[in-house]
Amino acid sequence: MIPKSHPRYLSLMTRELIVEGVRNGITSTQGLIAQGRGEAFDYLIGEKSTDSALAAEKIAAAQLLLAKRPVISVNGNVAALVPAEIIKLGEIVNAPLEVNLFHRTEDRVDKIIKHLHSLGARNLCVKSDALIPGIDHERAKVDSDGILRADVVLVPLEDGDRCKALVDMGKTVIAIDLNPLSRTAQCATVTIVDNIIRAVPNISKFAGELKGLRKEELRKTVRGYDNKETLCNAIYEIKMNFESFSCQSLYIPPII
Ligand code: ATP
Ligand code: MG
């Protein structure tokens, strides 16, 4: 039991959720390592939604609302960390959820679908009858009425290869990735450098605010968006946060 007073309470509780996801057969063991890589970047970011992340989250919300056929991709880490929040986002932007796994097994796909259903998900793409071109077979499987036909896909924690393949298909790809240097972050159309536990509720909040706008106003919001600038800003924010840890602020116990 982690006490609430622990300085890393939220981070440790998030870790517990991932461990539970592995125990329940929802998350892959590789998902644990992915979470660890993310945690390291979150530390450098300062474990908060930075200005560049918030700006990208607003663009993501507008893109999802503008989409004709938006789809939200769900993997084992997303299903363990933010299942209720991702269902809520899907409802706000009217996008189905599609389970899409890098280390795919039909058993894990079924478990995630059941998990999402049990939490109230109604709009799910459950077929695996199509393939993403240029990707090897198991990792390429998608729903012909879901990701295959989607114009905008939200991929929280996507692999770099698949992200590129989706972009090459002409889709607007929104990635959530704490590492601004990953191939996923570098090749997505919109990259949100933030933890999914903060990013998903933030996108929902922006979507709720933007929902009343006319299409033309939404288009104005996304016009001129430059993802390279977002990534540069995210890297700059990490650099500034890093520099703020000056030697003076480090606690070094005296030698006795
Ligand atoms: P790429 O193949 O795109 O270069 P990678 O090999 O670094 O990426 P993977 O290990 O395939 O990445 O996937 C994990 C990615 O997900 C990491 O970049 C990590 O920073 C990110 N990540 C892990 N946990 C979270 C989280 N909770 N929120 C946001 N991003 C996360
Ligand atoms: Mg990778």
mmCIF file of C-alpha atoms and ligand atoms in Angstrom:
data_model
loop_
_atom_site.group_PDB
_atom_site.id
_atom_site.type_symbol
_atom_site.label_atom_id
_atom_site.label_comp_id
_atom_site.label_asym_id
_atom_site.label_seq_id
_atom_site.Cartn_x
_atom_site.Cartn_y
_atom_site.Cartn_z
ATOM 1 C CA MET A 1 0.000 0.000 0.000
ATOM 2 C CA ILE A 2 1.531 3.309 -1.090
ATOM 3 C CA PRO A 3 0.823 6.140 1.406
ATOM 4 C CA LYS A 4 -0.764 9.265 -0.109
ATOM 5 C CA SER A 5 1.937 11.352 1.540
ATOM 6 C CA HIS A 6 4.653 9.721 -0.576
ATOM 7 C CA PRO A 7 6.246 12.402 -2.823
ATOM 8 C CA ARG A 8 5.957 10.122 -5.860
ATOM 9 C CA TYR A 9 2.456 8.870 -5.013
ATOM 10 C CA LEU A 10 0.853 9.504 -8.414
ATOM 11 C CA SER A 11 3.762 8.049 -10.353
ATOM 12 C CA LEU A 12 3.848 4.947 -8.138
ATOM 13 C CA MET A 13 0.085 4.464 -8.357
ATOM 14 C CA THR A 14 0.330 4.683 -12.147
ATOM 15 C CA ARG A 15 2.989 1.979 -12.004
ATOM 16 C CA GLU A 16 0.623 -0.161 -9.912
ATOM 17 C CA LEU A 17 -2.056 0.156 -12.600
ATOM 18 C CA ILE A 18 0.351 -1.084 -15.272
ATOM 19 C CA VAL A 19 1.450 -4.007 -13.073
ATOM 20 C CA GLU A 20 -2.219 -4.877 -12.501
ATOM 21 C CA GLY A 21 -2.774 -4.675 -16.274
ATOM 22 C CA VAL A 22 -0.028 -7.277 -16.779
ATOM 23 C CA ARG A 23 -1.510 -9.489 -14.051
ATOM 24 C CA ASN A 24 -4.942 -9.301 -15.700
ATOM 25 C CA GLY A 25 -3.525 -10.169 -19.117
ATOM 26 C CA ILE A 26 -4.396 -6.741 -20.567
ATOM 27 C CA THR A 27 -0.904 -5.257 -20.761
ATOM 28 C CA SER A 28 2.155 -6.975 -22.239
ATOM 29 C CA THR A 29 5.322 -7.363 -20.197
ATOM 30 C CA GLN A 30 7.004 -5.120 -22.783
ATOM 31 C CA GLY A 31 4.416 -2.512 -21.755
ATOM 32 C CA LEU A 32 6.139 -2.301 -18.368
ATOM 33 C CA ILE A 33 9.370 -1.259 -20.045
ATOM 34 C CA ALA A 34 7.579 1.238 -22.262
ATOM 35 C CA GLN A 35 6.066 2.785 -19.113
ATOM 36 C CA GLY A 36 9.537 3.011 -17.556
ATOM 37 C CA ARG A 37 10.879 4.837 -20.589
ATOM 38 C CA GLY A 38 7.944 7.199 -20.389
ATOM 39 C CA GLU A 39 8.467 7.807 -16.655
ATOM 40 C CA ALA A 40 12.060 8.857 -17.270
ATOM 41 C CA PHE A 41 10.936 11.508 -19.754
ATOM 42 C CA ASP A 42 8.099 12.591 -17.466
ATOM 43 C CA TYR A 43 10.669 13.246 -14.744
ATOM 44 C CA LEU A 44 12.593 15.513 -17.115
ATOM 45 C CA ILE A 45 9.402 17.252 -18.212
ATOM 46 C CA GLY A 46 8.486 17.953 -14.572
ATOM 47 C CA GLU A 47 5.440 15.641 -14.465
ATOM 48 C CA LYS A 48 3.091 18.371 -15.668
ATOM 49 C CA SER A 49 1.347 19.320 -18.898
ATOM 50 C CA THR A 50 3.658 21.907 -20.423
ATOM 51 C CA ASP A 51 2.481 24.827 -22.564
ATOM 52 C CA SER A 52 3.467 23.019 -25.771
ATOM 53 C CA ALA A 53 1.571 19.897 -24.658
ATOM 54 C CA LEU A 54 -1.559 21.905 -23.861
ATOM 55 C CA ALA A 55 -1.363 23.634 -27.247
ATOM 56 C CA ALA A 56 -1.043 20.267 -29.041
ATOM 57 C CA GLU A 57 -3.913 18.834 -26.959
ATOM 58 C CA LYS A 58 -6.165 21.657 -28.127
ATOM 59 C CA ILE A 59 -5.192 21.023 -31.767
ATOM 60 C CA ALA A 60 -5.844 17.292 -31.247
ATOM 61 C CA ALA A 61 -9.316 18.040 -29.891
ATOM 62 C CA ALA A 62 -10.100 20.267 -32.874
ATOM 63 C CA GLN A 63 -8.793 17.648 -35.352
ATOM 64 C CA LEU A 64 -10.912 14.929 -33.761
ATOM 65 C CA LEU A 65 -14.014 17.144 -33.918
ATOM 66 C CA LEU A 66 -13.304 18.047 -37.549
ATOM 67 C CA ALA A 67 -12.762 14.430 -38.599
ATOM 68 C CA LYS A 68 -15.318 12.591 -40.722
ATOM 69 C CA ARG A 69 -14.204 9.184 -39.438
ATOM 70 C CA PRO A 70 -12.087 9.564 -36.291
ATOM 71 C CA VAL A 71 -10.814 6.443 -34.500
ATOM 72 C CA ILE A 72 -9.060 6.112 -31.142
ATOM 73 C CA SER A 73 -6.517 3.313 -30.959
ATOM 74 C CA VAL A 74 -6.247 1.496 -27.626
ATOM 75 C CA ASN A 75 -3.300 -0.648 -26.567
ATOM 76 C CA GLY A 76 -2.551 -2.548 -23.351
ATOM 77 C CA ASN A 77 -1.002 0.429 -21.553
ATOM 78 C CA VAL A 78 -3.906 2.724 -22.434
ATOM 79 C CA ALA A 79 -6.432 0.092 -21.321
ATOM 80 C CA ALA A 80 -4.626 -0.267 -17.981
ATOM 81 C CA LEU A 81 -3.987 3.417 -17.267
ATOM 82 C CA VAL A 82 -6.897 5.432 -18.686
ATOM 83 C CA PRO A 83 -9.758 3.101 -19.736
ATOM 84 C CA ALA A 84 -12.615 5.245 -18.401
ATOM 85 C CA GLU A 85 -11.020 8.468 -19.668
ATOM 86 C CA ILE A 86 -10.484 7.106 -23.195
ATOM 87 C CA ILE A 87 -14.124 5.902 -23.323
ATOM 88 C CA LYS A 88 -15.246 9.392 -22.266
ATOM 89 C CA LEU A 89 -13.089 11.033 -24.942
ATOM 90 C CA GLY A 90 -14.531 8.698 -27.580
ATOM 91 C CA GLU A 91 -18.032 9.741 -26.557
ATOM 92 C CA ILE A 92 -17.244 13.484 -26.614
ATOM 93 C CA VAL A 93 -15.680 13.445 -30.090
ATOM 94 C CA ASN A 94 -17.905 10.644 -31.377
ATOM 95 C CA ALA A 95 -15.014 8.316 -32.214
ATOM 96 C CA PRO A 96 -15.042 4.518 -31.882
ATOM 97 C CA LEU A 97 -12.270 2.764 -29.970
ATOM 98 C CA GLU A 98 -10.210 0.101 -31.727
ATOM 99 C CA VAL A 99 -7.902 -2.273 -29.909
ATOM 100 C CA ASN A 100 -4.598 -2.189 -31.744
ATOM 101 C CA LEU A 101 -1.666 -4.085 -30.235
ATOM 102 C CA PHE A 102 2.013 -4.137 -31.129
ATOM 103 C CA HIS A 103 2.514 -7.508 -29.411
ATOM 104 C CA ARG A 104 -0.819 -8.830 -30.660
ATOM 105 C CA THR A 105 -2.523 -11.934 -29.355
ATOM 106 C CA GLU A 106 -6.235 -12.576 -29.881
ATOM 107 C CA ASP A 107 -6.536 -13.436 -26.172
ATOM 108 C CA ARG A 108 -5.235 -10.005 -25.134
ATOM 109 C CA VAL A 109 -7.433 -8.241 -27.729
ATOM 110 C CA ASP A 110 -10.502 -10.068 -26.287
ATOM 111 C CA LYS A 111 -9.547 -9.231 -22.703
ATOM 112 C CA ILE A 112 -9.160 -5.528 -23.526
ATOM 113 C CA ILE A 113 -12.491 -5.458 -25.395
ATOM 114 C CA LYS A 114 -14.212 -7.114 -22.393
ATOM 115 C CA HIS A 115 -12.497 -4.667 -20.017
ATOM 116 C CA LEU A 116 -13.696 -1.676 -22.073
ATOM 117 C CA HIS A 117 -17.216 -3.135 -22.349
ATOM 118 C CA SER A 118 -17.359 -3.658 -18.581
ATOM 119 C CA LEU A 119 -16.570 0.033 -18.113
ATOM 120 C CA GLY A 120 -19.391 1.093 -20.405
ATOM 121 C CA ALA A 121 -17.756 1.354 -23.853
ATOM 122 C CA ARG A 122 -20.431 1.033 -26.532
ATOM 123 C CA ASN A 123 -18.666 2.152 -29.684
ATOM 124 C CA LEU A 124 -15.917 -0.334 -30.506
ATOM 125 C CA CYS A 125 -14.360 -1.540 -33.770
ATOM 126 C CA VAL A 126 -13.744 -5.237 -33.177
ATOM 127 C CA LYS A 127 -12.888 -6.735 -36.571
ATOM 128 C CA SER A 128 -9.330 -7.497 -37.679
ATOM 129 C CA ASP A 129 -10.088 -8.042 -41.362
ATOM 130 C CA ALA A 130 -7.683 -5.573 -42.986
ATOM 131 C CA LEU A 131 -3.957 -4.864 -43.029
ATOM 132 C CA ILE A 132 -1.941 -1.638 -42.854
ATOM 133 C CA PRO A 133 0.274 -1.658 -45.966
ATOM 134 C CA GLY A 134 4.018 -1.973 -45.411
ATOM 135 C CA ILE A 135 3.774 -3.530 -41.927
ATOM 136 C CA ASP A 136 4.362 -7.205 -41.178
ATOM 137 C CA HIS A 137 1.258 -9.337 -40.759
ATOM 138 C CA GLU A 138 0.300 -9.544 -37.038
ATOM 139 C CA ARG A 139 1.142 -5.903 -36.302
ATOM 140 C CA ALA A 140 -0.687 -4.761 -39.421
ATOM 141 C CA LYS A 141 -4.149 -6.103 -38.504
ATOM 142 C CA VAL A 142 -6.881 -3.471 -38.268
ATOM 143 C CA ASP A 143 -10.652 -3.143 -38.702
ATOM 144 C CA SER A 144 -11.689 -2.309 -42.275
ATOM 145 C CA ASP A 145 -14.396 -0.009 -40.853
ATOM 146 C CA GLY A 146 -12.103 1.428 -38.200
ATOM 147 C CA ILE A 147 -8.465 2.449 -38.479
ATOM 148 C CA LEU A 148 -8.248 1.380 -42.152
ATOM 149 C CA ARG A 149 -10.872 3.924 -43.254
ATOM 150 C CA ALA A 150 -10.236 6.568 -40.594
ATOM 151 C CA ASP A 151 -9.165 10.061 -41.612
ATOM 152 C CA VAL A 152 -7.943 11.015 -38.114
ATOM 153 C CA VAL A 153 -6.429 8.456 -35.727
ATOM 154 C CA LEU A 154 -5.438 9.113 -32.134
ATOM 155 C CA VAL A 155 -2.630 6.731 -31.217
ATOM 156 C CA PRO A 156 -1.616 7.067 -27.592
ATOM 157 C CA LEU A 157 1.746 5.228 -27.362
ATOM 158 C CA GLU A 158 2.234 3.991 -30.905
ATOM 159 C CA ASP A 159 5.230 2.269 -32.401
ATOM 160 C CA GLY A 160 7.269 4.412 -34.797
ATOM 161 C CA ASP A 161 6.877 2.101 -37.815
ATOM 162 C CA ARG A 162 3.124 1.872 -37.540
ATOM 163 C CA CYS A 163 2.812 5.600 -36.951
ATOM 164 C CA LYS A 164 4.731 6.231 -40.175
ATOM 165 C CA ALA A 165 2.646 3.668 -42.073
ATOM 166 C CA LEU A 166 -0.572 5.421 -40.967
ATOM 167 C CA VAL A 167 0.824 8.820 -41.999
ATOM 168 C CA ASP A 168 1.873 7.307 -45.354
ATOM 169 C CA MET A 169 -1.768 6.220 -45.850
ATOM 170 C CA GLY A 170 -2.684 9.925 -45.775
ATOM 171 C CA LYS A 171 -4.191 9.962 -42.295
ATOM 172 C CA THR A 172 -3.893 12.707 -39.714
ATOM 173 C CA VAL A 173 -2.107 10.900 -36.889
ATOM 174 C CA ILE A 174 -2.229 12.310 -33.364
ATOM 175 C CA ALA A 175 0.356 10.686 -31.089
ATOM 176 C CA ILE A 176 0.753 10.949 -27.322
ATOM 177 C CA ASP A 177 4.357 10.223 -26.419
ATOM 178 C CA LEU A 178 6.462 11.489 -23.521
ATOM 179 C CA ASN A 179 9.620 11.121 -25.603
ATOM 180 C CA PRO A 180 9.842 13.983 -28.119
ATOM 181 C CA LEU A 181 12.799 12.193 -29.762
ATOM 182 C CA SER A 182 11.016 8.902 -30.515
ATOM 183 C CA ARG A 183 10.268 8.035 -34.125
ATOM 184 C CA THR A 184 6.564 8.125 -33.288
ATOM 185 C CA ALA A 185 6.851 11.660 -31.938
ATOM 186 C CA GLN A 186 8.899 12.731 -34.951
ATOM 187 C CA CYS A 187 6.613 11.315 -37.639
ATOM 188 C CA ALA A 188 3.099 12.027 -36.276
ATOM 189 C CA THR A 189 0.994 14.887 -37.636
ATOM 190 C CA VAL A 190 0.302 16.183 -34.131
ATOM 191 C CA THR A 191 2.533 15.080 -31.244
ATOM 192 C CA ILE A 192 1.423 15.533 -27.657
ATOM 193 C CA VAL A 193 4.469 15.260 -25.403
ATOM 194 C CA ASP A 194 2.603 14.479 -22.202
ATOM 195 C CA ASN A 195 1.670 11.535 -20.009
ATOM 196 C CA ILE A 196 -1.520 9.813 -21.182
ATOM 197 C CA ILE A 197 -2.926 10.127 -17.661
ATOM 198 C CA ARG A 198 -2.918 13.929 -18.132
ATOM 199 C CA ALA A 199 -3.237 14.140 -21.926
ATOM 200 C CA VAL A 200 -6.476 12.181 -22.380
ATOM 201 C CA PRO A 201 -8.534 14.228 -19.844
ATOM 202 C CA ASN A 202 -6.998 17.435 -21.268
ATOM 203 C CA ILE A 203 -8.082 16.555 -24.826
ATOM 204 C CA SER A 204 -11.595 15.800 -23.516
ATOM 205 C CA LYS A 205 -11.704 19.153 -21.734
ATOM 206 C CA PHE A 206 -10.647 21.026 -24.899
ATOM 207 C CA ALA A 207 -13.076 19.003 -27.019
ATOM 208 C CA GLY A 208 -15.897 19.928 -24.651
ATOM 209 C CA GLU A 209 -14.984 23.601 -24.974
ATOM 210 C CA LEU A 210 -14.579 23.513 -28.778
ATOM 211 C CA LYS A 211 -17.637 21.403 -29.501
ATOM 212 C CA GLY A 212 -19.933 24.386 -29.875
ATOM 213 C CA LEU A 213 -17.780 26.016 -32.583
ATOM 214 C CA ARG A 214 -18.691 25.989 -36.273
ATOM 215 C CA LYS A 215 -16.499 23.871 -38.613
ATOM 216 C CA GLU A 216 -14.953 27.025 -40.091
ATOM 217 C CA GLU A 217 -13.887 28.221 -36.655
ATOM 218 C CA LEU A 218 -12.435 24.804 -35.862
ATOM 219 C CA ARG A 219 -10.516 24.876 -39.156
ATOM 220 C CA LYS A 220 -9.118 28.263 -38.155
ATOM 221 C CA THR A 221 -7.882 26.706 -34.894
ATOM 222 C CA VAL A 222 -5.842 24.021 -36.694
ATOM 223 C CA ARG A 223 -4.715 26.144 -39.687
ATOM 224 C CA GLY A 224 -0.964 26.726 -39.837
ATOM 225 C CA TYR A 225 -0.216 24.187 -37.102
ATOM 226 C CA ASP A 226 3.471 23.268 -37.176
ATOM 227 C CA ASN A 227 4.372 20.004 -35.417
ATOM 228 C CA LYS A 228 8.090 20.689 -35.752
ATOM 229 C CA GLU A 229 7.584 23.814 -33.656
ATOM 230 C CA THR A 230 5.673 21.758 -31.037
ATOM 231 C CA LEU A 231 8.560 19.275 -30.803
ATOM 232 C CA CYS A 232 11.145 22.078 -30.597
ATOM 233 C CA ASN A 233 9.133 23.715 -27.815
ATOM 234 C CA ALA A 234 8.804 20.406 -25.955
ATOM 235 C CA ILE A 235 12.572 19.843 -26.141
ATOM 236 C CA TYR A 236 13.196 23.443 -25.021
ATOM 237 C CA GLU A 237 10.839 22.979 -22.033
ATOM 238 C CA ILE A 238 12.731 19.829 -20.997
ATOM 239 C CA LYS A 239 16.033 21.703 -21.337
ATOM 240 C CA MET A 240 14.789 24.610 -19.194
ATOM 241 C CA ASN A 241 13.396 22.265 -16.556
ATOM 242 C CA PHE A 242 16.683 20.380 -16.507
ATOM 243 C CA GLU A 243 18.645 23.602 -16.100
ATOM 244 C CA SER A 244 16.454 24.662 -13.200
ATOM 245 C CA PHE A 245 17.969 21.779 -11.205
ATOM 246 C CA SER A 246 21.076 23.817 -10.472
ATOM 247 C CA CYS A 247 23.794 22.343 -8.261
ATOM 248 C CA GLN A 248 22.697 24.670 -5.425
ATOM 249 C CA SER A 249 19.273 23.062 -5.269
ATOM 250 C CA LEU A 250 20.635 19.531 -4.939
ATOM 251 C CA TYR A 251 20.572 18.065 -1.459
ATOM 252 C CA ILE A 252 23.936 16.555 -0.674
ATOM 253 C CA PRO A 253 24.225 15.142 2.860
ATOM 254 C CA PRO A 254 27.312 16.311 4.748
ATOM 255 C CA ILE A 255 30.172 13.855 5.227
ATOM 256 C CA ILE A 256 30.713 13.092 8.894
HETATM 257 P P1 ATP B 1 9.811 4.673 -31.468
HETATM 258 O O1 ATP B 1 9.654 3.276 -31.985
HETATM 259 O O2 ATP B 1 8.706 5.549 -31.839
HETATM 260 O O3 ATP B 1 11.166 5.308 -31.678
HETATM 261 P P2 ATP B 1 10.274 3.866 -28.745
HETATM 262 O O4 ATP B 1 10.894 2.633 -29.270
HETATM 263 O O5 ATP B 1 11.048 4.832 -27.917
HETATM 264 O O6 ATP B 1 9.600 4.655 -29.889
HETATM 265 P P3 ATP B 1 8.398 2.153 -27.498
HETATM 266 O O7 ATP B 1 9.216 1.491 -26.473
HETATM 267 O O8 ATP B 1 8.037 1.443 -28.749
HETATM 268 O O9 ATP B 1 9.034 3.538 -27.904
HETATM 269 O O10 ATP B 1 7.057 2.736 -26.807
HETATM 270 C C1 ATP B 1 7.072 3.470 -25.649
HETATM 271 C C2 ATP B 1 6.923 4.935 -25.905
HETATM 272 O O11 ATP B 1 5.783 5.379 -25.198
HETATM 273 C C3 ATP B 1 8.127 5.691 -25.354
HETATM 274 O O12 ATP B 1 8.537 6.685 -26.240
HETATM 275 C C4 ATP B 1 7.600 6.314 -24.057
HETATM 276 O O13 ATP B 1 8.197 7.563 -23.810
HETATM 277 C C5 ATP B 1 6.124 6.456 -24.326
HETATM 278 N N1 ATP B 1 5.313 6.303 -23.091
HETATM 279 C C6 ATP B 1 5.342 5.294 -22.189
HETATM 280 N N2 ATP B 1 4.445 5.469 -21.207
HETATM 281 C C7 ATP B 1 3.787 6.618 -21.490
HETATM 282 C C8 ATP B 1 2.724 7.335 -20.857
HETATM 283 N N3 ATP B 1 2.167 6.914 -19.727
HETATM 284 N N4 ATP B 1 2.304 8.476 -21.446
HETATM 285 C C9 ATP B 1 2.855 8.919 -22.605
HETATM 286 N N5 ATP B 1 3.879 8.301 -23.245
HETATM 287 C C10 ATP B 1 4.351 7.158 -22.704
HETATM 288 MG MG MG B 2 9.519 1.516 -30.760
#
